[in-house]
Short mmCIF file of C-alpha atoms in Angstrom, two decimals:
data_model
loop_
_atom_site.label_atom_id
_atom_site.label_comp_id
_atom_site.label_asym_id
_atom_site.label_seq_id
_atom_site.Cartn_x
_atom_site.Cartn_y
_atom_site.Cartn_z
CA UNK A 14 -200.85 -57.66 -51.87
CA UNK A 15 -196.88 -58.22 -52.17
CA UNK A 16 -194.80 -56.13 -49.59
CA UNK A 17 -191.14 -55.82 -50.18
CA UNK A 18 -190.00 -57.99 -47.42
CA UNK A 19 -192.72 -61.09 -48.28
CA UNK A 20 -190.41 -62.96 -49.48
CA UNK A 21 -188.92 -66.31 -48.73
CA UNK A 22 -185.50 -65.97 -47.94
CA UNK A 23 -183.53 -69.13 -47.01
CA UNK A 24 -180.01 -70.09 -47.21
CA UNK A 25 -180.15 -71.46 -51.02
CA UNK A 26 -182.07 -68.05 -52.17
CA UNK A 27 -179.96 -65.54 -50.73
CA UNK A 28 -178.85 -62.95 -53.25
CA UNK A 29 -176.16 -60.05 -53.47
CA UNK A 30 -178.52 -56.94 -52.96
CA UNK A 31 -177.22 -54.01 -55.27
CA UNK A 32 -176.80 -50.66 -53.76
CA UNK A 33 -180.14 -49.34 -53.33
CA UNK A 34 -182.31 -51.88 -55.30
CA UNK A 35 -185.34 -52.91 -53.47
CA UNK A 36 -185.92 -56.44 -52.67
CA UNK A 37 -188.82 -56.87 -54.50
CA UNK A 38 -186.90 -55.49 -57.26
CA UNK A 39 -184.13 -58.09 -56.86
CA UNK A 40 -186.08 -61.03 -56.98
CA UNK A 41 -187.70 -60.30 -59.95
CA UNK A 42 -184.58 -60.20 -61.30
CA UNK A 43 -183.38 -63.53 -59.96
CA UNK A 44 -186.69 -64.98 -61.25
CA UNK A 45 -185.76 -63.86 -64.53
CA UNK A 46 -182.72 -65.08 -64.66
CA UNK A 47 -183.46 -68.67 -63.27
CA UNK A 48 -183.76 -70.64 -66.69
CA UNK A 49 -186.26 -73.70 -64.79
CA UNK A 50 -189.07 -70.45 -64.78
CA UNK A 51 -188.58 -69.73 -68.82
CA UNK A 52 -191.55 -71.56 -69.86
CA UNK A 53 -193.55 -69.28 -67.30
CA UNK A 54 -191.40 -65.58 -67.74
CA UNK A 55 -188.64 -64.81 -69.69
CA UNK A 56 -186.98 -61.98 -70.60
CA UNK A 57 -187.57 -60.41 -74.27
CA UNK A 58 -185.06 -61.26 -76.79
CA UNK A 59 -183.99 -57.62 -76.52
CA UNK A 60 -183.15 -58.28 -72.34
CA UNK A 61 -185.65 -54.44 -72.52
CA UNK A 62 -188.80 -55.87 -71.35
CA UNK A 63 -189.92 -59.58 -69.72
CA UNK A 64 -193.09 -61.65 -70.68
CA UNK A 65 -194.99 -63.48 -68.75
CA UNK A 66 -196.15 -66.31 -71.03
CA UNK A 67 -199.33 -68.11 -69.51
CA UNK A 68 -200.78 -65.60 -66.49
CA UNK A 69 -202.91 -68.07 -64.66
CA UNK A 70 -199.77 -71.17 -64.78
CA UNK A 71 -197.16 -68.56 -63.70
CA UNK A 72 -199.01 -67.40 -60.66
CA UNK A 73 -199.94 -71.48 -59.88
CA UNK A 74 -196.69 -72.38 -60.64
CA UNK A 75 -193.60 -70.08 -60.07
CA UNK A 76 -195.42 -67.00 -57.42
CA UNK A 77 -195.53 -69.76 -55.04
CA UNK A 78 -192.45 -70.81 -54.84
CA UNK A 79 -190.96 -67.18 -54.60
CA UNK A 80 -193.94 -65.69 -52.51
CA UNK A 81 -195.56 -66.17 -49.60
CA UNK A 82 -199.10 -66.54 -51.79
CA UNK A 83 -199.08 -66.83 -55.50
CA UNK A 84 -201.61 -63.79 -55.64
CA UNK A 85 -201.29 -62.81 -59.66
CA UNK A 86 -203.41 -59.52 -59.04
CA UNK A 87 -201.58 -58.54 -56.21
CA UNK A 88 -198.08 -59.02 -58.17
CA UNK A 89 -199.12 -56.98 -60.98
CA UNK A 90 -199.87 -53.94 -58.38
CA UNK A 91 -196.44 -54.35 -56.90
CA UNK A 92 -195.14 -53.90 -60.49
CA UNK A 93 -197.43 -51.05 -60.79
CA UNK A 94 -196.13 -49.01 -57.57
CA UNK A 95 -192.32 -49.82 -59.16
CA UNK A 96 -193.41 -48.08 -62.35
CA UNK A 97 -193.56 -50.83 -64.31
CA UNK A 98 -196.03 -50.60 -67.25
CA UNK A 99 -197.96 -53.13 -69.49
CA UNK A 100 -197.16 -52.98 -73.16
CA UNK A 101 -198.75 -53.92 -76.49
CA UNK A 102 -196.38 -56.72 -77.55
CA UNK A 103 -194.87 -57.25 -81.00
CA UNK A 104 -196.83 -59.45 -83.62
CA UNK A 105 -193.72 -61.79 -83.34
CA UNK A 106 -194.05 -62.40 -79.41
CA UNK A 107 -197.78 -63.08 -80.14
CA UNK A 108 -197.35 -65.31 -82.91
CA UNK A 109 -194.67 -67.37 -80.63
CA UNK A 110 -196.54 -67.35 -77.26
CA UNK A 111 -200.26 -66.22 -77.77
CA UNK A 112 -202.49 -63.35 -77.46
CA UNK A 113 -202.76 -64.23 -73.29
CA UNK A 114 -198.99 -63.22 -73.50
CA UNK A 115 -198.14 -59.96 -70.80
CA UNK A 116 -195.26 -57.62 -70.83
CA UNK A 117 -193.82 -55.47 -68.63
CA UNK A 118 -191.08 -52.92 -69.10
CA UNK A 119 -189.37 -50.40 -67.08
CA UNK A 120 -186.69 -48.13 -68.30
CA UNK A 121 -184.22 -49.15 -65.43
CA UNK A 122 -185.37 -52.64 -65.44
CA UNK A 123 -182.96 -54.84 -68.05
CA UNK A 124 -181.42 -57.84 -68.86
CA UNK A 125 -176.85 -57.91 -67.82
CA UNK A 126 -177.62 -53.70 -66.14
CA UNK A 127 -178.43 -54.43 -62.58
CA UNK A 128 -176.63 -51.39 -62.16
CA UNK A 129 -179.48 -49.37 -63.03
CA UNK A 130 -181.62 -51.10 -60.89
CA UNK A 131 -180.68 -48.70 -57.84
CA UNK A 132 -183.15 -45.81 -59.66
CA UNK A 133 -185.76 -47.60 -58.96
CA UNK A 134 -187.94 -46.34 -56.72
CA UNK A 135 -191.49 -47.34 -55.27
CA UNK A 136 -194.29 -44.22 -56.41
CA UNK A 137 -195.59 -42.76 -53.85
CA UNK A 138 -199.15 -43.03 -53.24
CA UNK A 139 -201.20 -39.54 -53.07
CA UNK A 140 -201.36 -39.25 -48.85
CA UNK A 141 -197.65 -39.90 -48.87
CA UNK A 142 -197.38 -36.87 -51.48
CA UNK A 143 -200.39 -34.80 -49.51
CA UNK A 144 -198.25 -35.54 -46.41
CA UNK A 145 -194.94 -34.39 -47.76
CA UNK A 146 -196.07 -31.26 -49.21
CA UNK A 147 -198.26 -30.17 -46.34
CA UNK A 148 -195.15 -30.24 -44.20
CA UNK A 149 -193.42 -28.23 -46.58
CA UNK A 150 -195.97 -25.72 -46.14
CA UNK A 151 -196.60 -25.96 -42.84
CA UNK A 152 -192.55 -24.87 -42.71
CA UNK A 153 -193.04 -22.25 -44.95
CA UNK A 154 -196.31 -20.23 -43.84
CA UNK A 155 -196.11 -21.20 -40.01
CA UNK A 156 -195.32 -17.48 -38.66
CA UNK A 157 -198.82 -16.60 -37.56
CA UNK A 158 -200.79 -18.59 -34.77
CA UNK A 159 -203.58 -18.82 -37.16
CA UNK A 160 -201.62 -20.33 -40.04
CA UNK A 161 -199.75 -23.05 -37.40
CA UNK A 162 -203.28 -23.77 -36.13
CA UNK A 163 -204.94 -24.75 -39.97
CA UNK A 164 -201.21 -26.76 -40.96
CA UNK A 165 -201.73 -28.52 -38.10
CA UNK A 166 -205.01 -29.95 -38.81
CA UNK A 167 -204.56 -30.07 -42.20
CA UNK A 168 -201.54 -32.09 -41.24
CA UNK A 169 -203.42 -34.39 -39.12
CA UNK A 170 -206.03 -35.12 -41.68
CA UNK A 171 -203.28 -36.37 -44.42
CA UNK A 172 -201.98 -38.48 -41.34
CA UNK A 173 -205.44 -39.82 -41.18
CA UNK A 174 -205.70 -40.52 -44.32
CA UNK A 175 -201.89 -42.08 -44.79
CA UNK A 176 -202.88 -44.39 -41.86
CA UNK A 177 -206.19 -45.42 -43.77
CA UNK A 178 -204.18 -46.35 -46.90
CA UNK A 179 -201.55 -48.54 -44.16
CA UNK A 180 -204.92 -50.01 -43.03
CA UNK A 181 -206.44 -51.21 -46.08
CA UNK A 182 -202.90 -52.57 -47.15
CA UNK A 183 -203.38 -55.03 -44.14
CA UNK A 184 -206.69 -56.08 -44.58
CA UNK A 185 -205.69 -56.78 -48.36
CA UNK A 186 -202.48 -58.99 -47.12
CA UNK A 187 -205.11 -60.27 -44.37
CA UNK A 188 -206.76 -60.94 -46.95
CA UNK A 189 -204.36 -63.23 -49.71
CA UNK A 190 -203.29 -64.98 -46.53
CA UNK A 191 -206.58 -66.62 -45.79
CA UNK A 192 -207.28 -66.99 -49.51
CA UNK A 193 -203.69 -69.45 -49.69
CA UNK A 194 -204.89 -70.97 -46.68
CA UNK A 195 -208.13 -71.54 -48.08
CA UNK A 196 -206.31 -72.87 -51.51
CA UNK A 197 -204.09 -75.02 -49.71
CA UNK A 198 -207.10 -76.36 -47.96
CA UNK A 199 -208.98 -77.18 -51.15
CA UNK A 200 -207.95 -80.36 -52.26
CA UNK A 201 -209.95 -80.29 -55.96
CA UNK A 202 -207.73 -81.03 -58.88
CA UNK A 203 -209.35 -79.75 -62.14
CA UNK A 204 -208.39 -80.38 -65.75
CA UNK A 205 -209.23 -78.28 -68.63
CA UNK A 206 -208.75 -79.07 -72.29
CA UNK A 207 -209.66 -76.88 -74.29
CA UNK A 208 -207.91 -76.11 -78.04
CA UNK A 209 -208.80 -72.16 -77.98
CA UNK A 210 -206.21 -71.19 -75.70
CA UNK A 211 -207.61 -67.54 -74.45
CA UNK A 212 -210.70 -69.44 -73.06
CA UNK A 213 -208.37 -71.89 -71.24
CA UNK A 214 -206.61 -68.96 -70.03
CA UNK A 215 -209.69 -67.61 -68.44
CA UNK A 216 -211.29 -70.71 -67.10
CA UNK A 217 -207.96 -70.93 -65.60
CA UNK A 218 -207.45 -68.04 -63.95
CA UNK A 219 -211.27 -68.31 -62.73
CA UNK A 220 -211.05 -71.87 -61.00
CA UNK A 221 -207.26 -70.62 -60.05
CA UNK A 222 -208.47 -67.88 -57.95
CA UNK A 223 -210.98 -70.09 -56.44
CA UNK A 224 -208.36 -71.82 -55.04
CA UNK A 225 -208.83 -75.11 -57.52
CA UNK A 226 -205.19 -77.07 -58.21
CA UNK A 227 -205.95 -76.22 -62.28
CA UNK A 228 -204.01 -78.16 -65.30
CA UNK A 229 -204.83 -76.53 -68.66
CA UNK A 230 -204.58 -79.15 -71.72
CA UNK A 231 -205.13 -77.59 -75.34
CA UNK A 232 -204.65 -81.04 -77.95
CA UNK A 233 -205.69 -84.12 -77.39
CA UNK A 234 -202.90 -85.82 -77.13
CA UNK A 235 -201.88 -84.01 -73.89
CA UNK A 236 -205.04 -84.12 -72.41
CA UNK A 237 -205.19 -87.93 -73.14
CA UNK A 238 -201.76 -88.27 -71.46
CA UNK A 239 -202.90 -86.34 -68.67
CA UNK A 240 -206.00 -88.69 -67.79
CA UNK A 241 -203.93 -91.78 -68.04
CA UNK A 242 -201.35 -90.28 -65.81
CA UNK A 243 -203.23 -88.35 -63.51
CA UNK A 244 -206.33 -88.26 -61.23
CA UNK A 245 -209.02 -84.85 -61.63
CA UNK A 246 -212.01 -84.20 -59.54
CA UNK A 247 -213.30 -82.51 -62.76
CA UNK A 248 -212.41 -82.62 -66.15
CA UNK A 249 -213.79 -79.86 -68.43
CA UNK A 250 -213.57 -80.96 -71.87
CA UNK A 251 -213.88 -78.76 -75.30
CA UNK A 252 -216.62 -80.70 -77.70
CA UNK A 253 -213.95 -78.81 -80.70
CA UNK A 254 -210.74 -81.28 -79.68
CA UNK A 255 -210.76 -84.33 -81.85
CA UNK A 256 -212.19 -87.44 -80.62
CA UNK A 257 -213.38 -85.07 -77.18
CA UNK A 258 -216.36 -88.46 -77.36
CA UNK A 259 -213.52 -90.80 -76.98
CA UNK A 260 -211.95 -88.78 -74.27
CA UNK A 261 -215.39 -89.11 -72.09
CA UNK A 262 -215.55 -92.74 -72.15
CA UNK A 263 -212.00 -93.09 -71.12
CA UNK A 264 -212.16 -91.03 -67.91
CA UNK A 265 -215.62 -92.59 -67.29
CA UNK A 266 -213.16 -95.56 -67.58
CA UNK A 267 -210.64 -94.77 -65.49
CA UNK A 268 -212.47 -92.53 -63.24
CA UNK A 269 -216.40 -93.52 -62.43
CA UNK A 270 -217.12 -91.00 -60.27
CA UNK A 271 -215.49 -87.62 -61.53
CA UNK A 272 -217.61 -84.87 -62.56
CA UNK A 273 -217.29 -84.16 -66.69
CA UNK A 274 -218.33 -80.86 -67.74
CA UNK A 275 -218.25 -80.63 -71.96
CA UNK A 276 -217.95 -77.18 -73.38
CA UNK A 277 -220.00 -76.63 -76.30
CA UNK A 278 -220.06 -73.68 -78.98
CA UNK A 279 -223.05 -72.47 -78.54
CA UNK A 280 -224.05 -72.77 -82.31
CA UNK A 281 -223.67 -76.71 -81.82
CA UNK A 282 -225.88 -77.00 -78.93
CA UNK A 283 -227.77 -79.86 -80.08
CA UNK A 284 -224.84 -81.73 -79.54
CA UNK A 285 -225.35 -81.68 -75.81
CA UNK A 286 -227.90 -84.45 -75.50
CA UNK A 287 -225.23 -86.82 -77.22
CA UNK A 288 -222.36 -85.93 -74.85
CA UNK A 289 -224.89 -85.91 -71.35
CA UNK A 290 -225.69 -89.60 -72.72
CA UNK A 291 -221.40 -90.35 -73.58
CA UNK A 292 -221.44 -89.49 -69.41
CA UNK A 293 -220.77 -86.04 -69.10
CA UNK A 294 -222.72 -84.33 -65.99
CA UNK A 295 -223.05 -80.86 -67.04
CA UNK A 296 -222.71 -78.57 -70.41
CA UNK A 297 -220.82 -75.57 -70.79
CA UNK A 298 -222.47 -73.36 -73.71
CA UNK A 299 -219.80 -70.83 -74.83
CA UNK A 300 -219.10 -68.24 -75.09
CA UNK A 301 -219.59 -68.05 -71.03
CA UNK A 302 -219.03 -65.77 -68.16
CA UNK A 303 -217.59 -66.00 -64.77
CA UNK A 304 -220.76 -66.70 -63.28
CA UNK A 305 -221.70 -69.24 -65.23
CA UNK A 306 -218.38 -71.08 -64.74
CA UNK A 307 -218.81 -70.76 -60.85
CA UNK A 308 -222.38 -72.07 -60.70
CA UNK A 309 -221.56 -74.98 -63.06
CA UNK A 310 -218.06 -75.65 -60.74
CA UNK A 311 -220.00 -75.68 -57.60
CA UNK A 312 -222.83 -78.19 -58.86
CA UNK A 313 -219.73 -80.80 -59.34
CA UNK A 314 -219.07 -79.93 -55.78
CA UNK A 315 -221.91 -81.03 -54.97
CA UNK A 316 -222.18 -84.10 -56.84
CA UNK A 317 -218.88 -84.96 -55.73
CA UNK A 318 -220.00 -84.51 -52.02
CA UNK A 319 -222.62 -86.82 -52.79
CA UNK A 320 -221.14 -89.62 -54.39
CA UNK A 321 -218.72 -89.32 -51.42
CA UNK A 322 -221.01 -89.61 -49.03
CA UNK A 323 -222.78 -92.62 -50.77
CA UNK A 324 -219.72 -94.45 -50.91
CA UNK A 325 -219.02 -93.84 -47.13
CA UNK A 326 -222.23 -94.98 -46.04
CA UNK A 327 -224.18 -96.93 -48.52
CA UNK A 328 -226.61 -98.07 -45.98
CA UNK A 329 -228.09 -94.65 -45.98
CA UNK A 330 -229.56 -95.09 -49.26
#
């Protein structure tokens, strides 16, 4: 959950506040306008709506540095409660960015009129409106004993309620807080190549939200770059990108003892045999779920513990 005063505010990232904007308001804007986030969210060519380009890399990679947690769920609420509203996007902006493309518009909300920023206003939520018009007609109809009597409880129920809704608000932020802990806590880098970019997206945002450091690759060329350059726990590599055998060999290469996971179309599935015997650990049949994703992530947990522990004390086996 993102409250409006969850922000980091230090010296550098101090902003002039418009009459009556709210803050959360603000920095959206200033995110907007930052040009180092444009490969992450940019405004729309008309400056009338903003696009966020790759969900699961913008949360990883630019809520975190203007957040307290990089929580992409709990962001898109906070747009939600400013009235901001998810819209089908032109078949331009998907041919340039991608069907995993989001964007967002709000009336009051665009590019060089910050001065129209101040009508923005968070919604109320429905105790805050039970509240407000209870009291209205507690003022109206209190002449009797009888009425006072029901406006009062009535009153005090809405309270109850409104304090509910304040309660379950905590736990949630509770909540997002132990989950960054928790990320910041996991130390397992994962790599994904995989050339259909909507199921990168997804295996993204699923090993994201575990709390997994992810890097999404879709050609081979980047993802060969990226396993020369770079150390993964786990690589997940699409059987579809060219030469995906030669990509195996050169982790195994490079990196004995990380856990490969191939993902194969599930109409090729006698292909698995050949990649389990290239080195791979596990196969990935697609099209997949969340579940299966988890279950097959935690088994190269649990490899990797092993292999750990082997190489810590070898006398034990």
């Amino acid at each position: 959950m993102f409250i409006d005063n969850s922000f980091k505010m230090g010296d550098e990232s101090c902003f002039f506040m418009h009459k009556g904007s709210p803050e959360f308001i603000e920095k959206l804007y200033q995110m907007l306008e930052d040009p180092t986030t444009d490969k992450f969210i940019r405004w729309n060519v008309n400056g009338l709506s903003f696009l966020i380009i790759n969900p699961p890399e913008f949360a990883r990679k630019v809520l975190e540095n203007h957040f307290k947690h990089g929580n992409l769920s709990s962001f898109v609420r906070q747009l939600n409660k400013y009235d901001f509203h998810k819209i089908k996007s032109s078949e331009n902006i998907l041919e340039t960015f991608g069907n995993h493309v989001w964007e967002f518009k709000n009336d009051h909300f665009q590019r060089n009129r910050r001065d129209l920023m101040f009508k923005i206003k968070r919604k109320r939520s429905t105790s805050e409106r039970n509240m407000r018009n209870s009291i209205d007609s507690f003022s109206l109809n209190g002449d009797t004993n009888t009425v006072f009597q029901n406006q009062s409880l009535s009153t005090l129920k809405v309270i109850t309620r409104y304090f509910q809704v304040i309660i379950e608000d905590i736990n949630e932020l509770k909540s997002a807080i132990l989950q960054g802990k928790q990320s910041r806590r996991i130390a397992e880098k994962i790599l994904v190549c995989e050339d259909n970019i909507n199921c990168s997206s997804f295996a993204g945002g699923v090993l994201s939200k575990l709390g997994f450091s992810v890097i999404l690759a879709e050609t081979e060329d980047e993802a060969s770059i990226r396993i020369e350059t770079e150390k993964f726990d786990v690589y997940f590599i699409s059987s579809l990108l060219n030469n995906s055998s030669n990509l195996i060999r050169k982790i195994r290469q490079i990196n004995p003892d990380a856990q490969i996971v191939v993902i194969v179309d599930n109409n090729f599935k006698q292909e698995s045999v050949l990649y389990l015997n290239l080195g791979a650990n596990d196969v990935l049949m697609k099209p997949y779920i969340e579940e299966t994703l988890v279950h097959i992530m935690n088994n190269c947990l649990e490899n990797k513990k092993r292999l750990e522990h082997w190489h810590k004390y070898p006398t034990d086996h």
